[in-house]
Short mmCIF file of C-alpha atoms (C1' of nucleotides) in Angstrom, two decimals:
data_model
loop_
_atom_site.label_atom_id
_atom_site.label_comp_id
_atom_site.label_asym_id
_atom_site.label_seq_id
_atom_site.Cartn_x
_atom_site.Cartn_y
_atom_site.Cartn_z
CA MET A 116 22.67 0.03 2.20
CA THR A 117 21.67 -3.53 1.58
CA LEU A 118 18.19 -4.63 0.72
CA ARG A 119 16.19 -5.43 3.80
CA PHE A 120 12.64 -6.58 4.38
CA TYR A 121 10.46 -7.07 7.39
CA ASP A 122 9.91 -10.76 7.86
CA SER A 123 6.65 -11.57 9.64
CA ALA A 124 7.91 -14.95 10.79
CA THR A 125 10.73 -13.46 12.83
CA ALA A 126 9.00 -10.12 13.39
CA SER A 127 12.15 -8.31 12.37
CA VAL A 128 13.77 -6.52 9.48
CA ARG A 129 16.40 -8.76 7.94
CA ASP A 130 18.86 -8.46 5.09
CA PHE A 131 17.45 -10.01 1.97
CA VAL A 132 19.82 -12.54 0.47
CA PRO A 133 18.33 -14.49 -2.42
CA LEU A 134 18.59 -18.26 -2.19
CA THR A 135 20.00 -18.26 -5.70
CA GLU A 136 22.25 -15.40 -6.55
CA GLY A 137 20.77 -13.00 -9.05
CA ARG A 138 17.29 -14.43 -8.81
CA ALA A 139 14.27 -14.03 -6.56
CA SER A 140 11.25 -16.26 -6.24
CA VAL A 141 8.06 -14.72 -4.95
CA TYR A 142 4.73 -16.35 -4.23
CA TYR A 143 1.80 -14.33 -3.04
CA CYS A 144 -1.78 -15.18 -2.39
CA GLY A 145 -4.22 -13.96 -4.96
CA ALA A 146 -7.96 -14.01 -4.62
CA THR A 147 -10.63 -16.50 -3.92
CA VAL A 148 -12.72 -15.59 -6.93
CA GLN A 149 -16.10 -15.60 -5.28
CA GLY A 150 -17.07 -11.98 -5.89
CA GLU A 151 -16.05 -8.62 -7.26
CA PRO A 152 -12.62 -7.40 -6.22
CA HIS A 153 -12.52 -4.67 -3.64
CA ILE A 154 -9.82 -2.14 -2.99
CA GLY A 155 -8.12 -4.27 -0.38
CA HIS A 156 -7.42 -7.00 -2.92
CA VAL A 157 -5.98 -4.46 -5.28
CA ARG A 158 -3.82 -2.90 -2.61
CA SER A 159 -2.33 -6.27 -1.80
CA ALA A 160 -1.53 -7.02 -5.42
CA LEU A 161 -0.12 -3.52 -5.75
CA ALA A 162 2.13 -3.96 -2.73
CA PHE A 163 3.65 -7.07 -4.26
CA ASP A 164 3.84 -5.38 -7.63
CA GLN A 165 5.92 -2.65 -5.99
CA LEU A 166 8.08 -5.35 -4.42
CA THR A 167 8.51 -7.10 -7.75
CA ARG A 168 9.46 -3.90 -9.53
CA TRP A 169 12.00 -3.05 -6.88
CA LEU A 170 13.59 -6.49 -6.95
CA GLN A 171 13.85 -6.06 -10.70
CA ALA A 172 15.31 -2.59 -10.30
CA LYS A 173 17.96 -4.19 -8.10
CA GLY A 174 18.88 -6.34 -11.06
CA LEU A 175 17.31 -9.58 -9.90
CA GLU A 176 15.53 -11.91 -12.23
CA VAL A 177 12.20 -12.33 -10.48
CA THR A 178 9.77 -15.20 -10.78
CA VAL A 179 6.36 -14.31 -9.40
CA VAL A 180 3.57 -16.78 -8.82
CA ARG A 181 0.14 -15.68 -7.69
CA ASN A 182 -2.58 -18.24 -7.19
CA VAL A 183 -6.24 -18.16 -8.08
CA THR A 184 -8.46 -20.04 -5.68
CA ASP A 185 -11.23 -21.14 -7.98
CA ILE A 186 -12.91 -23.72 -5.78
CA ASP A 187 -14.12 -23.27 -2.22
CA ASP A 188 -17.24 -23.33 -0.05
CA LYS A 189 -18.33 -19.79 -0.86
CA ILE A 190 -17.96 -20.22 -4.56
CA LEU A 191 -20.25 -23.23 -4.41
CA VAL A 192 -22.79 -21.43 -2.23
CA LYS A 193 -22.86 -18.34 -4.42
CA ALA A 194 -23.17 -20.36 -7.57
CA VAL A 195 -26.29 -22.00 -6.17
CA GLU A 196 -27.70 -18.60 -5.19
CA ASN A 197 -26.95 -17.30 -8.67
CA ASN A 198 -28.22 -20.39 -10.38
CA GLU A 199 -24.96 -20.51 -12.28
CA PRO A 200 -22.31 -23.21 -12.62
CA TRP A 201 -19.64 -22.65 -9.96
CA TRP A 202 -16.87 -22.76 -12.53
CA ALA A 203 -18.56 -20.07 -14.62
CA LEU A 204 -18.93 -17.84 -11.58
CA ALA A 205 -15.33 -18.36 -10.54
CA TYR A 206 -14.06 -17.60 -14.02
CA ARG A 207 -16.23 -14.53 -14.34
CA PHE A 208 -14.84 -13.03 -11.16
CA GLU A 209 -11.32 -14.10 -12.04
CA GLN A 210 -11.66 -11.89 -15.11
CA ALA A 211 -12.95 -9.03 -12.97
CA PHE A 212 -9.83 -9.29 -10.83
CA GLU A 213 -7.61 -9.33 -13.90
CA ASP A 214 -9.34 -6.22 -15.21
CA ALA A 215 -8.80 -4.38 -11.94
CA TYR A 216 -5.13 -5.38 -11.82
CA ASP A 217 -4.61 -4.37 -15.43
CA ALA A 218 -6.25 -0.99 -14.99
CA LEU A 219 -3.73 -0.09 -12.30
CA GLY A 220 -0.71 -1.33 -14.17
CA ILE A 221 -0.04 -4.28 -11.91
CA LEU A 222 2.47 -6.44 -13.75
CA LYS A 223 1.33 -9.89 -14.72
CA PRO A 224 2.88 -12.58 -12.53
CA THR A 225 5.20 -15.00 -14.25
CA TYR A 226 2.51 -17.58 -13.73
CA GLU A 227 -0.95 -17.67 -12.23
CA PRO A 228 -1.97 -21.21 -11.33
CA ARG A 229 -5.52 -22.22 -10.44
CA ALA A 230 -6.27 -24.54 -7.57
CA THR A 231 -8.43 -26.82 -9.68
CA GLY A 232 -5.55 -27.48 -12.03
CA HIS A 233 -3.37 -28.97 -9.31
CA ILE A 234 -5.36 -31.79 -7.76
CA PRO A 235 -2.71 -34.48 -8.39
CA GLU A 236 -0.03 -32.33 -6.74
CA MET A 237 -2.29 -31.91 -3.73
CA HIS A 238 -2.91 -35.64 -3.51
CA ALA A 239 0.81 -36.27 -3.52
CA LEU A 240 1.29 -33.81 -0.69
CA ILE A 241 -1.53 -35.32 1.36
CA SER A 242 -0.07 -38.80 0.91
CA LEU A 243 3.31 -37.58 2.01
CA LEU A 244 1.83 -35.97 5.11
CA ILE A 245 -0.07 -39.12 6.01
CA GLU A 246 3.10 -41.19 5.56
CA ARG A 247 5.01 -38.87 7.82
CA GLY A 248 2.32 -39.07 10.46
CA HIS A 249 1.04 -35.52 10.18
CA ALA A 250 -2.30 -36.13 8.51
CA TYR A 251 -5.09 -38.64 8.84
CA PRO A 252 -8.40 -39.52 7.20
CA ALA A 253 -11.38 -38.32 9.22
CA LEU A 254 -12.37 -40.48 12.14
CA ASP A 255 -15.98 -40.39 10.95
CA ASP A 256 -16.72 -41.49 7.40
CA SER A 257 -16.93 -37.99 5.92
CA GLY A 258 -14.10 -38.61 3.49
CA ASP A 259 -12.23 -35.60 4.86
CA VAL A 260 -8.50 -35.68 5.50
CA TYR A 261 -7.09 -33.50 8.25
CA PHE A 262 -3.73 -32.12 9.17
CA ASP A 263 -2.79 -33.27 12.65
CA VAL A 264 -1.87 -30.06 14.42
CA ARG A 265 -0.68 -31.77 17.60
CA SER A 266 1.75 -33.87 15.61
CA TRP A 267 3.66 -30.80 14.50
CA LYS A 268 5.19 -29.17 17.53
CA GLN A 269 6.12 -25.99 15.67
CA TYR A 270 2.48 -25.32 14.85
CA GLY A 271 1.78 -21.68 15.64
CA SER A 272 5.32 -20.50 15.13
CA LEU A 273 4.56 -18.18 12.24
CA THR A 274 2.22 -16.11 14.37
CA ARG A 275 3.94 -16.97 17.64
CA GLN A 276 0.84 -18.45 19.13
CA ASN A 277 0.33 -21.36 21.41
CA ILE A 278 -2.46 -23.73 20.44
CA ASP A 279 -3.73 -23.97 23.98
CA ASP A 280 -4.01 -20.21 24.35
CA MET A 281 -6.10 -19.74 21.28
CA GLN A 282 -9.73 -18.92 21.62
CA ALA A 283 -11.83 -21.84 20.52
CA ALA A 284 -13.98 -21.25 17.49
CA PRO A 285 -17.53 -20.63 18.65
CA ASP A 286 -18.91 -22.95 16.01
CA ALA A 287 -16.32 -25.62 16.67
CA ASP A 288 -17.68 -28.74 15.14
CA PRO A 289 -15.28 -31.53 15.98
CA ARG A 290 -16.54 -33.62 13.10
CA GLY A 291 -14.00 -36.38 12.68
CA LYS A 292 -11.10 -34.37 14.05
CA LYS A 293 -8.64 -35.38 16.73
CA ASP A 294 -8.26 -31.74 17.71
CA ALA A 295 -10.55 -28.83 16.94
CA ARG A 296 -7.55 -27.02 15.42
CA ASP A 297 -6.94 -29.69 12.83
CA PHE A 298 -7.73 -28.34 9.41
CA ALA A 299 -8.98 -30.01 6.27
CA LEU A 300 -6.53 -30.93 3.55
CA TRP A 301 -9.24 -32.71 1.64
CA LYS A 302 -12.99 -32.31 1.92
CA GLY A 303 -15.14 -35.33 1.13
CA SER A 304 -18.02 -34.74 -1.26
CA LYS A 305 -21.32 -34.08 0.37
CA PRO A 306 -24.72 -34.89 -1.04
CA GLY A 307 -26.07 -32.08 -3.17
CA GLU A 308 -22.68 -30.75 -4.21
CA PRO A 309 -22.15 -30.63 -7.97
CA GLU A 310 -20.31 -33.53 -9.54
CA THR A 311 -18.09 -31.05 -11.36
CA ALA A 312 -16.75 -29.95 -7.98
CA SER A 313 -15.66 -33.43 -7.04
CA TRP A 314 -12.43 -35.22 -7.82
CA ALA A 315 -11.51 -38.83 -7.19
CA SER A 316 -8.88 -39.41 -4.53
CA PRO A 317 -7.39 -42.25 -2.50
CA TRP A 318 -9.62 -41.08 0.37
CA GLY A 319 -12.79 -40.84 -1.63
CA ALA A 320 -14.29 -38.27 -3.95
CA GLY A 321 -13.99 -34.69 -2.79
CA ARG A 322 -12.31 -31.37 -3.25
CA PRO A 323 -9.25 -29.62 -1.86
CA GLY A 324 -9.06 -27.77 1.43
CA TRP A 325 -8.16 -24.13 1.13
CA HIS A 326 -4.65 -24.08 2.55
CA LEU A 327 -3.36 -27.06 0.65
CA GLU A 328 -3.38 -25.56 -2.82
CA CYS A 329 -0.78 -22.93 -2.04
CA SER A 330 1.64 -25.44 -0.58
CA ALA A 331 1.22 -27.74 -3.57
CA MET A 332 1.52 -25.00 -6.18
CA VAL A 333 4.37 -23.08 -4.65
CA THR A 334 6.41 -26.28 -4.50
CA LYS A 335 5.62 -27.14 -8.07
CA TYR A 336 6.65 -23.79 -9.50
CA LEU A 337 9.18 -22.39 -7.07
CA GLY A 338 10.51 -25.48 -5.34
CA THR A 339 10.50 -26.69 -1.76
CA GLU A 340 12.33 -23.58 -0.70
CA PHE A 341 11.87 -20.08 -2.10
CA ASP A 342 12.57 -16.47 -1.23
CA ILE A 343 9.39 -14.63 -0.37
CA HIS A 344 5.84 -15.58 0.45
CA GLY A 345 3.37 -12.71 0.57
CA GLY A 346 -0.24 -11.96 1.21
CA GLY A 347 -2.63 -9.83 3.19
CA LEU A 348 -2.12 -9.53 6.92
CA ASP A 349 -5.43 -11.25 7.51
CA LEU A 350 -4.08 -14.37 5.85
CA ARG A 351 -1.32 -14.77 8.39
CA PHE A 352 -3.52 -16.92 10.53
CA PRO A 353 -4.81 -19.43 9.87
CA HIS A 354 -4.00 -19.62 6.18
CA HIS A 355 -0.27 -18.99 6.16
CA GLU A 356 0.26 -20.71 9.47
CA ASN A 357 -1.42 -23.80 8.06
CA GLU A 358 0.44 -23.57 4.80
CA MET A 359 3.75 -23.35 6.58
CA ALA A 360 2.88 -26.21 8.91
CA GLN A 361 1.85 -28.61 6.18
CA SER A 362 4.79 -27.76 3.94
CA GLN A 363 7.40 -27.97 6.66
CA ALA A 364 5.82 -31.11 8.05
CA ALA A 365 6.27 -32.52 4.55
CA GLY A 366 9.96 -31.75 4.86
CA HIS A 367 10.09 -28.55 2.83
CA GLY A 368 12.12 -25.53 3.85
CA PHE A 369 9.38 -23.32 2.43
CA ALA A 370 9.48 -19.52 2.53
CA ASN A 371 12.61 -17.66 3.56
CA PHE A 372 10.66 -14.42 4.10
CA TRP A 373 7.03 -13.81 4.92
CA MET A 374 5.72 -10.43 3.90
CA HIS A 375 2.26 -9.18 4.76
CA ASN A 376 0.56 -6.05 3.55
CA GLY A 377 -1.69 -3.99 5.82
CA MET A 378 -5.43 -3.78 5.49
CA VAL A 379 -7.42 -1.05 3.81
CA THR A 380 -9.98 0.46 6.11
CA PHE A 381 -12.99 2.53 5.24
CA GLU A 382 -13.15 5.47 7.63
CA GLY A 383 -11.46 3.41 10.29
CA GLU A 384 -13.16 0.08 9.76
CA LYS A 385 -11.71 -2.90 8.02
CA MET A 386 -13.09 -3.45 4.58
CA SER A 387 -14.21 -6.95 4.02
CA LYS A 388 -16.58 -8.96 2.05
CA SER A 389 -18.32 -10.27 5.12
CA ILE A 390 -18.95 -6.79 6.58
CA GLY A 391 -19.93 -5.34 3.24
CA ASN A 392 -18.22 -1.94 3.60
CA THR A 393 -16.20 -2.44 0.48
CA ILE A 394 -15.21 -0.13 -2.30
CA ASN A 395 -15.07 -1.49 -5.73
CA PRO A 396 -12.08 -0.53 -7.86
CA ARG A 397 -14.56 0.38 -10.54
CA GLU A 398 -16.11 2.96 -8.22
CA MET A 399 -12.72 4.45 -7.45
CA LEU A 400 -11.88 4.58 -11.12
CA GLN A 401 -15.02 6.60 -11.67
CA ILE A 402 -13.78 9.39 -9.44
CA ALA A 403 -10.10 9.30 -10.34
CA ARG A 404 -7.81 8.29 -13.15
CA PRO A 405 -6.03 4.92 -12.91
CA LEU A 406 -2.69 6.62 -12.29
CA VAL A 407 -4.18 8.58 -9.39
CA VAL A 408 -5.78 5.47 -7.90
CA ARG A 409 -2.48 3.64 -8.14
CA TYR A 410 -0.62 6.55 -6.56
CA TYR A 411 -3.15 6.73 -3.75
CA LEU A 412 -3.14 3.02 -2.97
CA GLY A 413 0.62 2.83 -3.15
CA GLN A 414 1.68 5.95 -1.30
CA ALA A 415 1.51 4.60 2.25
CA HIS A 416 3.97 2.06 3.55
CA TYR A 417 2.78 -1.41 2.54
CA ARG A 418 2.58 -2.59 6.15
CA SER A 419 0.52 0.36 7.35
CA VAL A 420 -3.20 0.46 7.52
CA LEU A 421 -4.48 2.52 4.64
CA ASP A 422 -7.59 4.38 5.65
CA TYR A 423 -9.77 5.42 2.77
CA ARG A 424 -12.06 8.35 3.17
CA PRO A 425 -13.84 10.63 0.74
CA GLY A 426 -11.36 13.21 -0.43
CA SER A 427 -8.38 10.88 -0.33
CA LEU A 428 -8.36 10.58 -4.08
CA THR A 429 -8.65 14.31 -4.64
CA GLU A 430 -5.54 14.85 -2.56
CA ALA A 431 -3.70 12.14 -4.43
CA ALA A 432 -4.73 13.71 -7.71
CA ALA A 433 -3.19 17.01 -6.67
CA ALA A 434 0.09 15.30 -5.86
CA VAL A 435 0.10 13.38 -9.14
CA GLU A 436 -0.65 16.52 -11.11
CA ARG A 437 2.25 18.28 -9.48
CA ILE A 438 4.56 15.56 -10.78
CA GLU A 439 2.92 15.56 -14.19
CA THR A 440 3.05 19.32 -14.52
CA PHE A 441 6.78 19.27 -13.96
CA VAL A 442 7.38 16.36 -16.31
CA LYS A 443 5.32 17.98 -19.02
CA ALA A 444 7.06 21.33 -18.67
CA ALA A 445 10.50 19.76 -18.49
CA VAL A 446 9.89 17.57 -21.51
CA SER A 447 8.84 20.53 -23.61
CA GLN A 448 11.67 22.75 -22.43
CA ALA A 449 14.55 20.43 -21.71
CA HIS A 450 13.77 17.68 -24.17
CA SER A 451 12.54 19.25 -27.34
CA ASN A 452 12.55 15.86 -29.03
CA GLY A 453 10.02 14.67 -26.48
CA LYS A 454 11.88 11.46 -25.74
CA VAL A 455 12.82 10.79 -22.16
CA SER A 456 14.51 7.52 -21.45
CA VAL A 457 14.34 5.70 -18.18
CA THR A 458 17.97 5.66 -17.20
CA GLY A 459 17.59 3.71 -14.02
CA ASN A 460 19.84 6.26 -12.38
CA LEU A 461 18.11 6.77 -9.07
CA PRO A 462 19.08 9.21 -6.34
CA ASP A 463 20.89 7.44 -3.51
CA THR A 464 18.36 8.64 -0.99
CA PHE A 465 15.57 7.11 -3.06
CA THR A 466 17.38 3.80 -3.33
CA ALA A 467 18.15 3.81 0.37
CA ALA A 468 14.49 4.38 1.20
CA MET A 469 13.34 1.59 -1.08
CA ASP A 470 16.01 -0.78 0.18
CA ASP A 471 14.78 -0.20 3.70
CA ASP A 472 11.74 -2.47 3.59
CA LEU A 473 10.22 -0.57 0.67
CA ASN A 474 9.84 2.75 2.43
CA ILE A 475 7.81 4.28 -0.34
CA PRO A 476 6.63 7.31 1.66
CA ALA A 477 10.28 8.30 2.14
CA ALA A 478 11.00 7.50 -1.51
CA LEU A 479 8.11 9.74 -2.55
CA ALA A 480 9.56 12.52 -0.44
CA VAL A 481 12.74 12.28 -2.54
CA LEU A 482 10.63 12.29 -5.67
CA HIS A 483 8.80 15.45 -4.65
CA GLU A 484 12.00 17.16 -3.61
CA THR A 485 13.43 16.39 -7.03
CA VAL A 486 10.32 17.80 -8.67
CA ARG A 487 10.76 21.00 -6.72
CA ALA A 488 14.43 21.24 -7.65
CA GLY A 489 13.44 20.65 -11.26
CA ASN A 490 10.82 23.37 -11.16
CA THR A 491 13.34 25.76 -9.69
CA ALA A 492 15.77 24.90 -12.46
CA LEU A 493 13.11 25.52 -15.07
CA ALA A 494 12.31 28.88 -13.54
CA LYS A 495 15.97 29.80 -13.69
CA LYS A 496 16.19 28.55 -17.27
CA ASP A 497 18.82 26.10 -16.13
CA ILE A 498 17.95 23.57 -18.79
CA GLU A 499 20.71 21.16 -17.92
CA ALA A 500 19.70 20.91 -14.28
CA ALA A 501 16.06 20.59 -15.30
CA GLY A 502 17.00 17.74 -17.61
CA VAL A 503 18.84 15.95 -14.83
CA ALA A 504 15.84 16.32 -12.54
CA LEU A 505 13.53 15.14 -15.29
CA GLU A 506 15.47 11.95 -15.82
CA ALA A 507 15.59 11.28 -12.12
CA VAL A 508 11.86 11.88 -11.75
CA VAL A 509 11.03 9.65 -14.68
CA SER A 510 13.32 6.90 -13.38
CA MET A 511 11.88 7.09 -9.88
CA THR A 512 8.29 7.10 -11.01
CA ASP A 513 9.07 4.25 -13.35
CA ALA A 514 10.52 2.18 -10.53
CA LEU A 515 7.29 2.76 -8.62
CA GLY A 516 5.05 2.04 -11.56
CA ILE A 517 3.69 5.59 -11.68
CA ASN A 518 5.67 7.00 -14.59
CA PRO A 519 3.30 9.55 -16.10
CA LEU A 520 4.99 9.06 -19.48
CA ASP A 521 4.27 5.34 -19.47
CA GLU A 522 1.83 4.43 -22.18
CA GLN A 523 -0.06 2.45 -19.56
CA TRP A 524 -1.61 5.74 -18.48
CA ALA A 525 -2.29 7.13 -21.93
CA ARG A 526 -5.94 7.77 -22.60
CA GLY A 527 -7.77 5.03 -24.44
CA GLY A 528 -6.75 4.48 -28.05
CA ASP A 529 -10.20 5.47 -29.26
CA ALA A 530 -9.71 8.98 -27.97
CA THR A 531 -6.50 9.63 -29.88
CA ALA A 532 -8.17 10.84 -33.04
CA GLU A 533 -10.58 13.03 -31.11
CA LEU A 534 -7.75 14.53 -29.12
CA ALA A 535 -5.79 15.29 -32.26
CA ALA A 536 -8.82 17.03 -33.74
CA LEU A 537 -9.37 18.94 -30.53
CA ASP A 538 -5.73 19.97 -30.49
CA VAL A 539 -6.08 21.62 -33.89
CA LEU A 540 -9.20 23.51 -32.82
CA VAL A 541 -7.84 24.62 -29.46
CA LYS A 542 -4.53 25.71 -30.97
CA ALA A 543 -6.43 27.96 -33.36
CA GLN A 544 -8.13 29.54 -30.36
CA LEU A 545 -4.79 29.92 -28.58
CA GLU A 546 -3.37 31.70 -31.60
CA ALA A 547 -6.29 34.09 -31.67
CA ARG A 548 -5.80 34.68 -27.99
CA ALA A 549 -2.06 35.26 -28.39
CA GLN A 550 -2.89 37.88 -31.01
CA ALA A 551 -5.35 39.55 -28.63
CA ARG A 552 -2.74 39.51 -25.90
CA THR A 553 -0.08 41.19 -28.00
CA GLU A 554 -2.70 43.85 -28.68
CA LYS A 555 -3.35 43.97 -24.93
CA ASN A 556 -6.97 43.23 -25.67
CA TRP A 557 -7.51 41.57 -22.30
CA ALA A 558 -11.27 41.37 -22.68
CA GLU A 559 -10.96 39.25 -25.81
CA SER A 560 -8.12 37.22 -24.32
CA ASP A 561 -10.08 36.40 -21.18
CA LYS A 562 -13.20 35.63 -23.16
CA ILE A 563 -11.39 32.97 -25.17
CA ARG A 564 -10.00 31.50 -21.97
CA ASP A 565 -13.42 31.46 -20.34
CA VAL A 566 -15.07 29.78 -23.30
CA LEU A 567 -12.44 27.06 -23.30
CA ALA A 568 -12.68 26.70 -19.54
CA ALA A 569 -16.43 26.23 -19.81
CA ALA A 570 -15.71 23.35 -22.18
CA GLY A 571 -13.40 21.78 -19.62
CA ILE A 572 -10.19 22.94 -21.22
CA ASP A 573 -7.68 24.71 -19.00
CA ILE A 574 -5.03 26.88 -20.48
CA ALA A 575 -1.81 28.01 -18.94
CA ASP A 576 0.41 30.86 -20.12
CA SER A 577 4.14 30.76 -19.89
CA ALA A 578 7.07 32.57 -21.39
CA ASN A 579 7.15 29.98 -24.17
CA GLY A 580 3.51 30.43 -25.08
CA SER A 581 0.28 28.89 -23.93
CA THR A 582 -0.57 25.25 -23.46
CA TRP A 583 -3.87 23.53 -22.95
CA SER A 584 -5.02 20.49 -21.06
CA LEU A 585 -8.26 18.66 -20.65
CA ARG A 586 -9.55 18.97 -17.10
CA ARG A 587 -9.85 15.55 -15.45
"C1'" G B 427 -8.03 -14.99 27.35
"C1'" G B 428 -3.80 -15.31 23.53
"C1'" U B 429 -0.92 -12.85 19.43
"C1'" G B 430 0.45 -8.60 16.74
"C1'" G B 431 0.14 -3.32 15.13
"C1'" G B 432 -0.96 1.55 16.51
"C1'" G B 433 -2.18 6.77 18.75
"C1'" U B 434 2.60 12.41 14.94
"C1'" G B 435 0.55 19.53 13.04
"C1'" G B 436 -6.43 21.26 9.85
"C1'" C B 437 -6.05 16.27 6.90
"C1'" C B 438 -2.91 12.23 4.86
"C1'" G B 439 1.66 10.15 6.11
"C1'" A B 440 7.31 8.88 7.13
"C1'" G B 441 10.84 8.94 10.98
"C1'" A B 442 12.69 6.47 15.67
"C1'" G B 443 17.86 10.12 20.94
"C1'" G B 444 20.20 16.15 18.76
"C1'" C B 445 19.41 19.97 11.78
"C1'" G B 446 10.62 20.88 11.87
"C1'" A B 447 10.52 14.01 5.79
"C1'" G B 448 7.06 14.64 2.09
"C1'" G B 449 2.09 15.50 0.13
"C1'" C B 450 -2.80 17.94 0.55
"C1'" A B 451 -5.32 22.17 2.50
"C1'" A B 452 -4.63 27.37 4.60
"C1'" C B 453 -2.31 32.14 4.92
"C1'" G B 454 1.54 35.89 3.29
"C1'" G B 455 5.02 37.19 -0.61
"C1'" A B 456 7.44 36.81 -5.69
"C1'" C B 457 6.28 36.07 -10.82
"C1'" U B 458 1.96 37.15 -14.22
"C1'" G B 459 -2.14 42.19 -17.83
"C1'" C B 460 -5.35 38.93 -14.78
"C1'" A B 461 -5.49 33.73 -13.92
"C1'" A B 462 -3.23 28.89 -13.69
"C1'" A B 463 1.28 26.67 -12.75
"C1'" U B 464 5.81 27.53 -10.21
"C1'" C B 465 9.10 29.41 -6.39
"C1'" C B 466 9.97 31.56 -1.34
"C1'" G B 467 8.01 32.03 3.55
"C1'" U B 468 4.48 30.93 7.84
"C1'" G B 469 2.36 27.01 10.98
"C1'" C B 470 7.05 25.43 15.96
"C1'" A B 471 3.25 18.34 15.69
"C1'" C B 472 4.33 13.76 18.15
"C1'" A B 473 -2.24 10.07 23.42
"C1'" C B 474 -1.40 11.07 28.92
"C1'" G B 475 1.79 10.92 33.58
"C1'" G B 476 6.46 9.98 35.49
"C1'" G B 477 11.75 8.75 34.67
"C1'" U B 478 16.81 8.19 32.12
"C1'" U B 479 19.87 11.85 29.37
"C1'" C B 480 23.59 17.78 28.27
"C1'" G B 481 19.38 16.62 24.94
"C1'" A B 482 13.31 12.20 23.95
"C1'" A B 483 8.18 12.24 19.28
"C1'" U B 484 12.20 8.60 19.48
"C1'" C B 485 14.82 4.81 25.39
"C1'" C B 486 12.51 2.98 30.39
"C1'" C B 487 8.11 2.52 33.81
"C1'" G B 488 2.98 3.31 34.40
"C1'" U B 489 -1.89 4.84 32.44
"C1'" U B 490 -5.32 5.31 28.56
"C1'" C B 491 -7.63 4.77 23.89
"C1'" C B 492 -7.90 2.43 18.99
"C1'" C B 493 -7.31 -1.48 15.36
"C1'" A B 494 -6.33 -6.38 13.40
"C1'" C B 495 -5.95 -11.77 13.90
"C1'" C B 496 -7.31 -16.12 16.92
"C1'" U B 497 -14.05 -18.51 12.15
"C1'" C B 498 -14.24 -17.29 5.58
"C1'" C B 499 -11.34 -12.88 4.50
"C1'" A B 500 -6.03 -9.17 0.54
#
RNA sequence: GGUGGGGUGGCCGAGAGGCGAGGCAACGGACUGCAAAUCCGUGCACACGGGUUCGAAUCCCGUUCCCACCUCCA
């Protein structure tokens, strides 16, 4: 089957044919760094990380650009509230986002441009739009520059909306606009705003409008036409609609595919900064390991709503442990050297599921079926079959970014020495217990197990001896 | 008012005309000194009402409920 993705612009699943053979260019909207990341931000980045990994697995050379919006109204407001320079606040939260992405193994984009670093590119785009008759300086003397929505007849096409049918914003302030729907490309400086948040421009000092940065940056790094533009579903309108309008009005082909990930809800309600029902990745990481959090956030189809509720992570942990238990057992029995290479040989059913608009739930079904087959092989002492299953499982998990053998998920480096020491001590206990068991001294055997269990160490007996693991 | 997405077994979550995806939980069995893990089995699900069809969770008509976007939002 060929690679297909759902394209929001046409509301249909289409074959994905890269504009340049062998390559793929992806731009997706990162965060406005005005606060701590919440799980929804991470899910979005994860969805596009899964996309990136799959494009790579298909042999494409992928260029990924994710923006950082480091200047906007809220950043300025919050900086004042915090009595902190806006740029310090933006940078601080940018780091918090990076930390959250890193913790979950989200691959670094090829490049991560900041809005404030691309003012000249934005000016050039504004000038071009004015020349072409699609933008105009504000009719009052605010110093704003607006996109002229009525001048672009395709406006609304991304979300298939008609301007006249749209509900007017309740706080519609016409300011110097020709139409209430016109949006700011450039915002003139207002009294009281910090000088550091103001840049000179042909239309007066000011700062960029939100939508403009993406159009300017995507063109700079990926060209006037590129393969995929992604982002959260909530960005579809107005942000992506506006982006598309201004870029196409400037004569650019722009995105070939638009991909939008679904929202994360909290017990049925959308999580958002403005409502305040958010979950911090840090909080999730306190109740589950990074690998489990990644598995949980990535297990549903990227376009589905993902509803978080207490207990979700416990269930995900059970599923992850099932995979890990098999991999661990198979490595020790089928790969005595402990080295398992990612072959990239994926079951056809897995590939077919992934090719079909990244159907990860179906791909995970293949993964779990392979785990079961592997476990059965181990039970039958069919080492060859177990080895085959092991390689398939490792390759599949690797393609999804949840390979339990990946050093990304290894415990922190600091713990290595402690673990090694613990291993020596626990192994001594296991030997004593093995002795007791050969003597059928079950009381002693169980006592040793209980003592270890009380310390958070679980032991498991098998035909090949006993193994231990730290309860997590 | 406009646009879009949905209602699937105890829970999560795919599928989209015909063999009960998969995971979690539960129960029964096998294995085990006992556990744990693992394997096998059980549950006969598709909001409601009509219709089309040999056959519908999947198509059509109607009803109903939910959610998102239309203002900053991943």
